[in-house]
Structure formats: structure tokens, C-alpha cells
GROMACS .gro file of C-alpha atoms in nm:
model
  376
    1MET     CA    1   0.528   1.246   3.354
    2ASN     CA    2   0.439   1.214   3.726
    3LEU     CA    3   0.179   1.543   3.659
    4ALA     CA    4   0.043   1.305   3.322
    5ILE     CA    5   0.062   0.963   3.559
    6ARG     CA    6  -0.197   1.118   3.840
    7ASP     CA    7  -0.363   1.252   3.541
    8ILE     CA    8  -0.452   0.913   3.416
    9GLY     CA    9  -0.512   0.784   3.710
   10ARG     CA   10  -0.812   1.022   3.754
   11SER     CA   11  -0.926   0.814   3.445
   12ALA     CA   12  -0.779   0.515   3.482
   13VAL     CA   13  -1.097   0.309   3.351
   14ARG     CA   14  -1.081   0.534   3.003
   15PHE     CA   15  -0.709   0.501   2.945
   16LEU     CA   16  -0.643   0.104   2.961
   17LEU     CA   17  -0.977   0.052   2.754
   18THR     CA   18  -0.864   0.287   2.491
   19ALA     CA   19  -0.457   0.095   2.553
   20PHE     CA   20  -0.637  -0.225   2.478
   21GLY     CA   21  -0.783  -0.095   2.149
   22ILE     CA   22  -0.472  -0.015   2.034
   23GLY     CA   23  -0.315  -0.363   2.131
   24LEU     CA   24  -0.614  -0.514   1.922
   25LEU     CA   25  -0.545  -0.286   1.651
   26THR     CA   26  -0.124  -0.359   1.691
   27SER     CA   27  -0.171  -0.744   1.707
   28GLY     CA   28  -0.384  -0.680   1.408
   29SER     CA   29  -0.090  -0.482   1.181
   30LEU     CA   30   0.168  -0.763   1.374
   31VAL     CA   31  -0.051  -1.096   1.249
   32MET     CA   32  -0.106  -0.979   0.895
   33GLN     CA   33   0.294  -0.906   0.836
   34GLY     CA   34   0.376  -1.190   1.006
   35ILE     CA   35   0.123  -1.371   0.795
   36TYR     CA   36   0.242  -1.197   0.445
   37ARG     CA   37   0.599  -1.262   0.588
   38GLY     CA   38   0.488  -1.644   0.657
   39ILE     CA   39   0.389  -1.661   0.296
   40VAL     CA   40   0.730  -1.528   0.107
   41THR     CA   41   0.896  -1.695   0.362
   42ASP     CA   42   0.704  -2.069   0.221
   43ALA     CA   43   0.716  -1.892  -0.132
   44THR     CA   44   1.084  -1.842  -0.125
   45LYS     CA   45   1.228  -2.142   0.093
   46LEU     CA   46   1.241  -2.378  -0.209
   47VAL     CA   47   1.500  -2.143  -0.461
   48ARG     CA   48   1.648  -2.011  -0.113
   49THR     CA   49   1.743  -2.366  -0.061
   50VAL     CA   50   1.772  -2.538  -0.375
   51ASP     CA   51   2.192  -2.543  -0.482
   52ALA     CA   52   2.162  -2.314  -0.777
   53ASP     CA   53   2.288  -2.036  -0.938
   54ILE     CA   54   2.135  -2.060  -1.228
   55TRP     CA   55   1.732  -2.168  -1.393
   56VAL     CA   56   1.728  -2.260  -1.678
   57VAL     CA   57   1.319  -2.274  -1.870
   58GLU     CA   58   1.106  -2.306  -2.109
   59ALA     CA   59   1.166  -2.027  -2.394
   60ALA     CA   60   0.938  -1.733  -2.358
   61THR     CA   61   0.839  -1.838  -1.974
   62THR     CA   62   0.946  -1.755  -1.615
   63GLY     CA   63   0.941  -2.087  -1.456
   64PRO     CA   64   0.867  -2.334  -1.299
   65PHE     CA   65   0.758  -2.131  -1.035
   66ALA     CA   66   0.562  -1.792  -1.163
   67GLU     CA   67   0.419  -2.010  -1.447
   68THR     CA   68   0.444  -2.357  -1.621
   69SER     CA   69   0.766  -2.496  -1.781
   70ARG     CA   70   0.871  -2.810  -2.041
   71VAL     CA   71   1.234  -2.936  -2.107
   72PRO     CA   72   1.359  -3.201  -2.232
   73ARG     CA   73   1.539  -3.456  -1.983
   74SER     CA   74   1.833  -3.371  -2.283
   75LEU     CA   75   1.894  -3.010  -2.134
   76VAL     CA   76   2.034  -3.146  -1.823
   77ASP     CA   77   2.357  -3.318  -2.047
   78ARG     CA   78   2.362  -2.966  -2.302
   79VAL     CA   79   2.360  -2.729  -1.953
   80ALA     CA   80   2.672  -2.962  -1.818
   81ALA     CA   81   2.851  -2.900  -2.069
   82VAL     CA   82   2.837  -2.541  -2.044
   83PRO     CA   83   3.162  -2.433  -1.941
   84GLY     CA   84   3.217  -2.305  -1.574
   85VAL     CA   85   2.889  -2.516  -1.474
   86ARG     CA   86   3.001  -2.752  -1.186
   87ALA     CA   87   2.705  -2.950  -1.207
   88ALA     CA   88   2.340  -2.964  -1.357
   89ARG     CA   89   2.035  -3.118  -1.214
   90ALA     CA   90   1.692  -3.259  -1.354
   91PHE     CA   91   1.397  -3.022  -1.170
   92ALA     CA   92   1.104  -3.167  -1.196
   93LEU     CA   93   0.786  -2.963  -0.971
   94ALA     CA   94   0.440  -3.102  -1.007
   95SER     CA   95   0.113  -3.064  -0.757
   96GLU     CA   96  -0.063  -3.440  -0.688
   97THR     CA   97  -0.352  -3.583  -0.474
   98VAL     CA   98  -0.184  -3.781  -0.158
   99THR     CA   99  -0.287  -4.025   0.033
  100ALA     CA  100  -0.224  -4.068   0.413
  101ASP     CA  101  -0.331  -4.250   0.673
  102GLY     CA  102  -0.632  -4.246   0.519
  103ARG     CA  103  -0.618  -3.895   0.430
  104ARG     CA  104  -0.641  -3.725   0.119
  105GLN     CA  105  -0.475  -3.455   0.079
  106THR     CA  106  -0.297  -3.181  -0.274
  107ALA     CA  107   0.094  -3.198  -0.203
  108SER     CA  108   0.384  -3.066  -0.439
  109LEU     CA  109   0.568  -3.372  -0.555
  110LEU     CA  110   0.953  -3.298  -0.575
  111SER     CA  111   1.132  -3.453  -0.841
  112LEU     CA  112   1.546  -3.605  -0.674
  113ASP     CA  113   1.767  -3.776  -0.926
  114LEU     CA  114   1.887  -4.060  -0.727
  115THR     CA  115   2.262  -3.885  -0.806
  116ASP     CA  116   2.117  -3.588  -0.651
  117ASP     CA  117   1.981  -3.757  -0.308
  118GLY     CA  118   1.829  -3.402  -0.174
  119GLY     CA  119   2.125  -3.312   0.079
  120TRP     CA  120   2.013  -2.948   0.063
  121LEU     CA  121   1.659  -2.986   0.223
  122PRO     CA  122   1.610  -2.913   0.496
  123LEU     CA  123   1.585  -3.212   0.703
  124MET     CA  124   1.462  -3.297   1.020
  125SER     CA  125   1.470  -3.599   1.082
  126GLY     CA  126   1.517  -3.942   0.946
  127ARG     CA  127   1.717  -3.969   0.613
  128LEU     CA  128   1.737  -3.896   0.281
  129LEU     CA  129   1.658  -4.105  -0.059
  130ARG     CA  130   1.832  -4.374  -0.115
  131SER     CA  131   1.612  -4.576  -0.407
  132ALA     CA  132   1.319  -4.582  -0.551
  133GLY     CA  133   1.038  -4.680  -0.362
  134GLU     CA  134   1.073  -4.357  -0.067
  135ILE     CA  135   0.944  -4.044  -0.032
  136VAL     CA  136   1.036  -3.751   0.166
  137VAL     CA  137   0.785  -3.551   0.339
  138ASP     CA  138   0.705  -3.230   0.434
  139ALA     CA  139   0.588  -3.297   0.876
  140SER     CA  140   0.299  -3.085   0.815
  141LEU     CA  141   0.154  -3.394   0.614
  142GLY     CA  142   0.141  -3.566   0.953
  143VAL     CA  143   0.288  -3.911   0.851
  144ALA     CA  144   0.546  -4.062   1.043
  145ILE     CA  145   0.895  -4.192   0.950
  146GLY     CA  146   0.793  -4.553   0.868
  147GLY     CA  147   0.442  -4.427   0.719
  148ALA     CA  148   0.301  -4.510   0.382
  149VAL     CA  149   0.180  -4.239   0.175
  150THR     CA  150  -0.019  -4.364  -0.170
  151VAL     CA  151   0.063  -4.158  -0.517
  152GLY     CA  152  -0.028  -4.206  -0.787
  153GLY     CA  153  -0.081  -4.533  -0.786
  154GLU     CA  154   0.267  -4.533  -0.621
  155THR     CA  155   0.286  -4.673  -0.244
  156LEU     CA  156   0.575  -4.533  -0.095
  157THR     CA  157   0.787  -4.552   0.226
  158VAL     CA  158   0.840  -4.272   0.438
  159VAL     CA  159   1.222  -4.243   0.502
  160GLY     CA  160   1.307  -3.874   0.636
  161LEU     CA  161   1.075  -3.591   0.720
  162MET     CA  162   1.102  -3.199   0.666
  163GLU     CA  163   1.079  -2.933   0.840
  164GLY     CA  164   0.909  -2.588   0.669
  165MET     CA  165   0.873  -2.692   0.287
  166VAL     CA  166   0.548  -2.589   0.195
  167GLU     CA  167   0.387  -2.390  -0.110
  168PRO     CA  168   0.262  -2.065  -0.046
  169SER     CA  169  -0.111  -2.202  -0.052
  170GLY     CA  170  -0.029  -2.415   0.262
  171ASP     CA  171   0.003  -2.735   0.114
  172PRO     CA  172   0.311  -2.973   0.197
  173MET     CA  173   0.615  -3.087  -0.047
  174VAL     CA  174   0.775  -3.427  -0.025
  175ALA     CA  175   1.065  -3.550  -0.217
  176VAL     CA  176   1.077  -3.865  -0.469
  177ALA     CA  177   1.303  -4.075  -0.694
  178ALA     CA  178   1.339  -3.901  -1.049
  179ALA     CA  179   1.234  -4.269  -1.156
  180ASP     CA  180   0.868  -4.282  -0.908
  181PHE     CA  181   0.815  -3.917  -1.027
  182ARG     CA  182   0.836  -4.023  -1.398
  183ARG     CA  183   0.537  -4.296  -1.341
  184VAL     CA  184   0.326  -4.074  -1.098
  185GLN     CA  185   0.319  -3.892  -1.361
  186GLY     CA  186   0.208  -4.100  -1.635
  187TYR     CA  187  -0.058  -4.311  -1.392
  188ARG     CA  188  -0.424  -4.309  -1.515
  189PRO     CA  189  -0.662  -4.506  -1.341
  190PRO     CA  190  -0.783  -4.792  -1.557
  191GLU     CA  191  -1.151  -4.676  -1.639
  192ALA     CA  192  -0.956  -4.286  -1.760
  193VAL     CA  193  -0.743  -4.512  -2.009
  194GLU     CA  194  -0.982  -4.666  -2.107
  195LEU     CA  195  -1.218  -4.419  -2.226
  196ALA     CA  196  -0.938  -4.189  -2.373
  197ARG     CA  197  -0.935  -4.569  -2.579
  198ALA     CA  198  -1.274  -4.545  -2.661
  199SER     CA  199  -1.277  -4.148  -2.774
  200SER     CA  200  -0.928  -4.201  -2.896
  201ASP     CA  201  -0.796  -3.979  -2.689
  202VAL     CA  202  -0.432  -3.947  -2.692
  203THR     CA  203  -0.268  -4.128  -2.339
  204PRO     CA  204  -0.038  -3.989  -2.126
  205GLY     CA  205   0.333  -4.026  -2.204
  206ASP     CA  206   0.617  -4.098  -1.912
  207GLY     CA  207   0.607  -3.797  -1.773
  208ALA     CA  208   0.961  -3.779  -1.852
  209ALA     CA  209   0.920  -3.381  -1.886
  210LEU     CA  210   1.114  -3.152  -1.638
  211SER     CA  211   1.008  -2.836  -1.579
  212ALA     CA  212   1.367  -2.685  -1.535
  213VAL     CA  213   1.723  -2.758  -1.536
  214THR     CA  214   1.938  -2.622  -1.274
  215ALA     CA  215   2.339  -2.489  -1.233
  216SER     CA  216   2.591  -2.499  -1.002
  217LEU     CA  217   2.863  -2.280  -1.093
  218GLN     CA  218   3.177  -2.370  -1.032
  219PRO     CA  219   3.390  -2.199  -0.728
  220GLY     CA  220   3.508  -1.802  -0.856
  221ARG     CA  221   3.308  -1.800  -1.220
  222SER     CA  222   3.117  -1.574  -1.309
  223SER     CA  223   2.746  -1.600  -1.366
  224PHE     CA  224   2.746  -1.392  -1.668
  225ALA     CA  225   2.926  -1.588  -1.950
  226VAL     CA  226   2.702  -1.889  -1.815
  227LEU     CA  227   2.416  -1.643  -1.905
  228ASP     CA  228   2.555  -1.536  -2.225
  229ARG     CA  229   2.596  -1.895  -2.359
  230ILE     CA  230   2.290  -2.052  -2.251
  231ARG     CA  231   2.091  -1.706  -2.373
  232THR     CA  232   2.198  -1.764  -2.692
  233TRP     CA  233   1.986  -2.107  -2.724
  234PRO     CA  234   1.627  -2.021  -2.868
  235ASP     CA  235   1.465  -2.311  -2.710
  236VAL     CA  236   1.511  -2.219  -2.308
  237ALA     CA  237   1.530  -1.886  -2.096
  238ALA     CA  238   1.794  -1.856  -1.839
  239LEU     CA  239   1.744  -1.706  -1.526
  240THR     CA  240   1.953  -1.657  -1.144
  241ARG     CA  241   1.840  -1.736  -0.853
  242ASP     CA  242   1.806  -1.323  -0.792
  243ASP     CA  243   1.555  -1.330  -1.116
  244GLN     CA  244   1.304  -1.620  -0.986
  245LEU     CA  245   1.312  -1.475  -0.587
  246GLY     CA  246   1.188  -1.151  -0.781
  247LEU     CA  247   0.961  -1.310  -1.001
  248VAL     CA  248   0.826  -1.485  -0.715
  249ILE     CA  249   0.802  -1.179  -0.453
  250ASN     CA  250   0.675  -0.944  -0.752
  251GLY     CA  251   0.468  -1.175  -0.919
  252ARG     CA  252   0.240  -1.403  -0.755
  253LEU     CA  253   0.254  -1.222  -0.457
  254GLU     CA  254   0.218  -0.845  -0.562
  255ARG     CA  255  -0.149  -0.833  -0.468
  256LEU     CA  256  -0.051  -0.991  -0.182
  257ARG     CA  257   0.126  -0.756  -0.040
  258LYS     CA  258  -0.086  -0.443  -0.214
  259GLN     CA  259  -0.399  -0.628   0.029
  260ILE     CA  260  -0.158  -0.653   0.325
  261LEU     CA  261  -0.028  -0.280   0.305
  262LEU     CA  262  -0.343  -0.108   0.240
  263PHE     CA  263  -0.483  -0.334   0.544
  264THR     CA  264  -0.206  -0.213   0.779
  265GLY     CA  265  -0.299   0.114   0.659
  266LEU     CA  266  -0.652   0.120   0.751
  267LEU     CA  267  -0.562  -0.025   1.085
  268SER     CA  268  -0.359   0.280   1.174
  269VAL     CA  269  -0.652   0.497   1.072
  270ILE     CA  270  -0.793   0.381   1.277
  271THR     CA  271  -0.597   0.368   1.555
  272ALA     CA  272  -0.510   0.776   1.481
  273ALA     CA  273  -0.879   0.789   1.545
  274VAL     CA  274  -0.927   0.633   1.881
  275VAL     CA  275  -0.621   0.765   1.977
  276THR     CA  276  -0.798   1.137   1.874
  277VAL     CA  277  -1.072   1.101   2.069
  278THR     CA  278  -0.925   1.004   2.384
  279ILE     CA  279  -0.688   1.248   2.392
  280TYR     CA  280  -0.891   1.507   2.311
  281ALA     CA  281  -1.179   1.382   2.546
  282MET     CA  282  -0.843   1.346   2.831
  283THR     CA  283  -0.856   1.763   2.696
  284VAL     CA  284  -1.166   1.841   2.800
  285GLU     CA  285  -1.224   1.687   3.101
  286LYS     CA  286  -0.924   1.871   3.224
  287GLN     CA  287  -0.994   2.181   3.089
  288HIS     CA  288  -1.037   2.399   3.430
  289THR     CA  289  -0.708   2.236   3.535
  290ILE     CA  290  -0.494   2.336   3.211
  291ALA     CA  291  -0.639   2.682   3.246
  292LEU     CA  292  -0.529   2.674   3.655
  293LEU     CA  293  -0.183   2.570   3.536
  294LYS     CA  294  -0.178   2.886   3.321
  295LEU     CA  295  -0.314   3.092   3.567
  296MET     CA  296  -0.081   2.999   3.830
  297GLY     CA  297   0.199   3.150   3.552
  298ALA     CA  298   0.291   2.766   3.395
  299ARG     CA  299   0.371   2.768   2.992
  300ASP     CA  300   0.262   2.632   2.702
  301ARG     CA  301   0.508   2.324   2.733
  302VAL     CA  302   0.427   2.219   3.060
  303VAL     CA  303   0.111   2.171   2.960
  304LEU     CA  304   0.212   2.030   2.572
  305ARG     CA  305   0.420   1.730   2.774
  306LEU     CA  306   0.160   1.673   2.998
  307ILE     CA  307  -0.054   1.564   2.685
  308LEU     CA  308   0.265   1.441   2.499
  309ASP     CA  309   0.342   1.246   2.782
  310GLN     CA  310  -0.034   1.068   2.819
  311THR     CA  311   0.036   1.021   2.437
  312GLY     CA  312   0.328   0.814   2.504
  313LEU     CA  313   0.218   0.567   2.771
  314LEU     CA  314  -0.116   0.531   2.500
  315ALA     CA  315   0.135   0.438   2.270
  316VAL     CA  316   0.389   0.187   2.557
  317SER     CA  317   0.084   0.035   2.639
  318GLY     CA  318  -0.127  -0.028   2.310
  319ILE     CA  319   0.210  -0.191   2.132
  320ALA     CA  320   0.308  -0.396   2.427
  321LEU     CA  321  -0.044  -0.534   2.452
  322GLY     CA  322  -0.066  -0.576   2.116
  323PHE     CA  323   0.271  -0.790   2.154
  324TRP     CA  324   0.156  -0.990   2.405
  325ILE     CA  325  -0.212  -1.064   2.195
  326GLU     CA  326  -0.014  -1.179   1.927
  327ALA     CA  327   0.197  -1.431   2.062
  328THR     CA  328  -0.064  -1.584   2.221
  329VAL     CA  329  -0.361  -1.603   1.883
  330ALA     CA  330  -0.020  -1.655   1.678
  331PRO     CA  331   0.023  -2.032   1.711
  332LEU     CA  332  -0.409  -2.077   1.717
  333PHE     CA  333  -0.330  -1.971   1.317
  334PRO     CA  334  -0.266  -2.229   1.059
  335ARG     CA  335  -0.019  -2.050   0.797
  336ARG     CA  336   0.303  -2.002   0.991
  337ILE     CA  337   0.322  -1.639   1.106
  338VAL     CA  338   0.686  -1.498   1.119
  339VAL     CA  339   0.745  -1.135   1.321
  340ASP     CA  340   1.091  -1.066   1.324
  341SER     CA  341   1.238  -0.761   1.416
  342GLY     CA  342   1.194  -0.591   1.110
  343ALA     CA  343   0.850  -0.617   1.155
  344ALA     CA  344   0.812  -0.558   1.507
  345LEU     CA  345   1.004  -0.202   1.452
  346GLN     CA  346   0.800  -0.105   1.165
  347VAL     CA  347   0.436  -0.211   1.352
  348SER     CA  348   0.591  -0.022   1.649
  349ALA     CA  349   0.689   0.271   1.437
  350ILE     CA  350   0.368   0.273   1.290
  351VAL     CA  351   0.173   0.293   1.578
  352VAL     CA  352   0.391   0.582   1.785
  353VAL     CA  353   0.377   0.826   1.501
  354THR     CA  354   0.008   0.745   1.476
  355CYS     CA  355  -0.061   0.826   1.845
  356LEU     CA  356   0.122   1.129   1.820
  357ILE     CA  357  -0.070   1.226   1.551
  358GLY     CA  358  -0.385   1.156   1.700
  359SER     CA  359  -0.274   1.398   1.990
  360ILE     CA  360  -0.220   1.665   1.782
  361ALA     CA  361  -0.675   1.779   1.830
  362GLY     CA  362  -0.556   1.762   2.226
  363ILE     CA  363  -0.267   1.991   2.183
  364TRP     CA  364  -0.466   2.227   1.991
  365ARG     CA  365  -0.782   2.192   2.281
  366ALA     CA  366  -0.529   2.297   2.518
  367SER     CA  367  -0.371   2.562   2.321
  368ARG     CA  368  -0.692   2.733   2.287
  369ILE     CA  369  -0.799   2.689   2.689
  370ASP     CA  370  -0.762   3.083   2.856
  371ALA     CA  371  -0.665   3.093   3.216
  372ARG     CA  372  -0.946   3.320   3.316
  373GLU     CA  373  -1.120   2.974   3.246
  374ALA     CA  374  -1.002   2.906   3.589
  375LEU     CA  375  -1.183   3.210   3.794
  376SER     CA  376  -1.517   3.125   3.574
   0.00000   0.00000   0.00000
């Protein structure tokens, strides 16, 4: 290692520039991995947070997250009557344009029955819903408690702030009482109503349809019996929580995962090319020194260790710089970036293996150096 460090000192500028380049590539891989994991966290947080063991959706659909699903409100009582079900709740989710502090923004509107105050919501401040006319919003909407939010002709008062409840697209999520949700869904501007009447079109209803019905099981009860019972109904389909998570990750996010994988592979190839060129050039520069070592009786493993030590120092320096760059630029991104220990170990392992592969060219060149070249 001492020999490697002394040799690096002779070409410190090249070594530092190469380490910085590897650091940039490493930080790129970390950010891409973090963006993907952040999107997965956002996309699955509602499924993981809702107190539901079974999701009952429209027949022949995989809703309400993977595709549109509409079921009647009467389905809540049907599911609640199934043996083994502790509680059945209405679940309705819709995309709406909200106005807050003069700004218009798209948000996901979540309906809550007053019997289900949303105690499972990740509340960071304020309180939960107590009556109609109130709304709980994600903090990313930028509205303080006590502020007003207008959605579908209804002006609602913010009583609580949630943390991290956003859609995969980054749109914040807001929760309202079921009565407010139905009014918002049934709202149409007066001009649109007049146009609909003039064209003999049908005006919208009161938004009574649900996206799904969630069921929580009694302690100790198996989900299989409940699923088998519900699946005999021809008008609905029953899915477990794991089914919903799988549909979100392997359905909506499938192409994104492939893109991240291809991008990470591309960065690995570039890293290998950079390391290969650098190690090979450094080996050629010290060709006379390696020949002199061999002439003095040094074994091939001494030269091999010299190159591997330099490669290891490059990898460690690049990884350290990569983590520092990622930690510096991550707060500048508008989306959540999640770099956990798994992602960190994965990217670090890829960089180390890539650097070792890149050192093969240098090792090959060093093995072809003859000791007699020291006398030339």
C-alpha cells in the first residue's frame, strides 16, 4: 500500500481528477436509485398506511391504484356482513384541482367517513377531521393550519397537516369528509350545466360511487376464507394488501424500474471505461519502474498488489466523493430521494466491482513488461 501511495503522489492530479469523475458517476447512480425508491415510497405509502387487509374493487379490474374502479356505496354493508371482517370502510380517491393562497394545483382527494376519522393518516401537526367543511392536507401543498382550500366549489378549512402523502407524480394528497367528497364530485360550474342542458347531455350525479371498499379482519382470522367468500360475488374482485403493492410496483412502476436499471448499467460501463483508461495509462507511465522491480527480483504478485491497491484507493475515494455530492445536491430536487443502506451498499458494490474490472487492462499490461526493459 505504501508503494501504491508513493506512486500515486507522482501523478496526484490525474488520480484526483479520476476519483472526482468516479464520484460524479457514483452520485448519479445514487440519485437515480434514490429517485426510484422515493417514487416507490410515495406510490405505496397510502396502501401501507390504510388499515386494510383486503381491498374489494370493481369486477375485472385491479383498482383503485392501478386502474379505475367504481363500486356502489351499498357494498360497504355487504363486506361488513362477511364472517371474519372486523370493519369495512368506504374508499374513494379522485384527482381534483385545488386552489390555495391563490395558487391552482392538482391534488388527490381522499374521502373519509366521519366514523373513520383517518387516525391512520401520518399527521405531523394539527388534528384529524371532526366534521364536514374541514380538510387535512399534505404539507407539500404549502397551506398552514387555519388556511382555506377551495376544491370543486367548496371552501374548506385546513385543520391538519400530513407528511409524505403524495402521488407518484408528486401531487399532494388531501383528505375530506365523505359528504364534502360527494359534493365536490357532483359539482359543475353553472356554465357547464347550462351547456349540458342545451345539448341534452346528462348532468353528473352526486358522486356517490366509491373507488373500493377496504376490509380489516378480526384478530386471528385467516384472509383466505374471507377472500374465498367475497370472490364468489360476480360484481366485485378481492385483493390483498400484497396484491395491491405488487400491482403498483410491478405495474405502474415497471417501466421506470427498467429505465433506472439501464441508466445505472450505463453509468457502470462509463465508470469501467474511465478506470480502465486511467489504470492502463498509469501502468504505462511506470513501465520502467515495474521492469526495475522485476529485475530486482520482485514477484508478479508485488506488481499485481500495486495495481490493485491503486484501484482500491480510486474506488474508495470515488465512493466517498459520490456520497458527499449526493448529500449536497439531494435537497435541491423537488421529489423525495430515498437512499437507504440497501441502495448505498448496492451502488458501492457496483463501483468496487466495476473498478476491479477496469484494472484488468493495467494488470495485463504489467504482466507483459519484461525485466530487461529496465536496462534499455
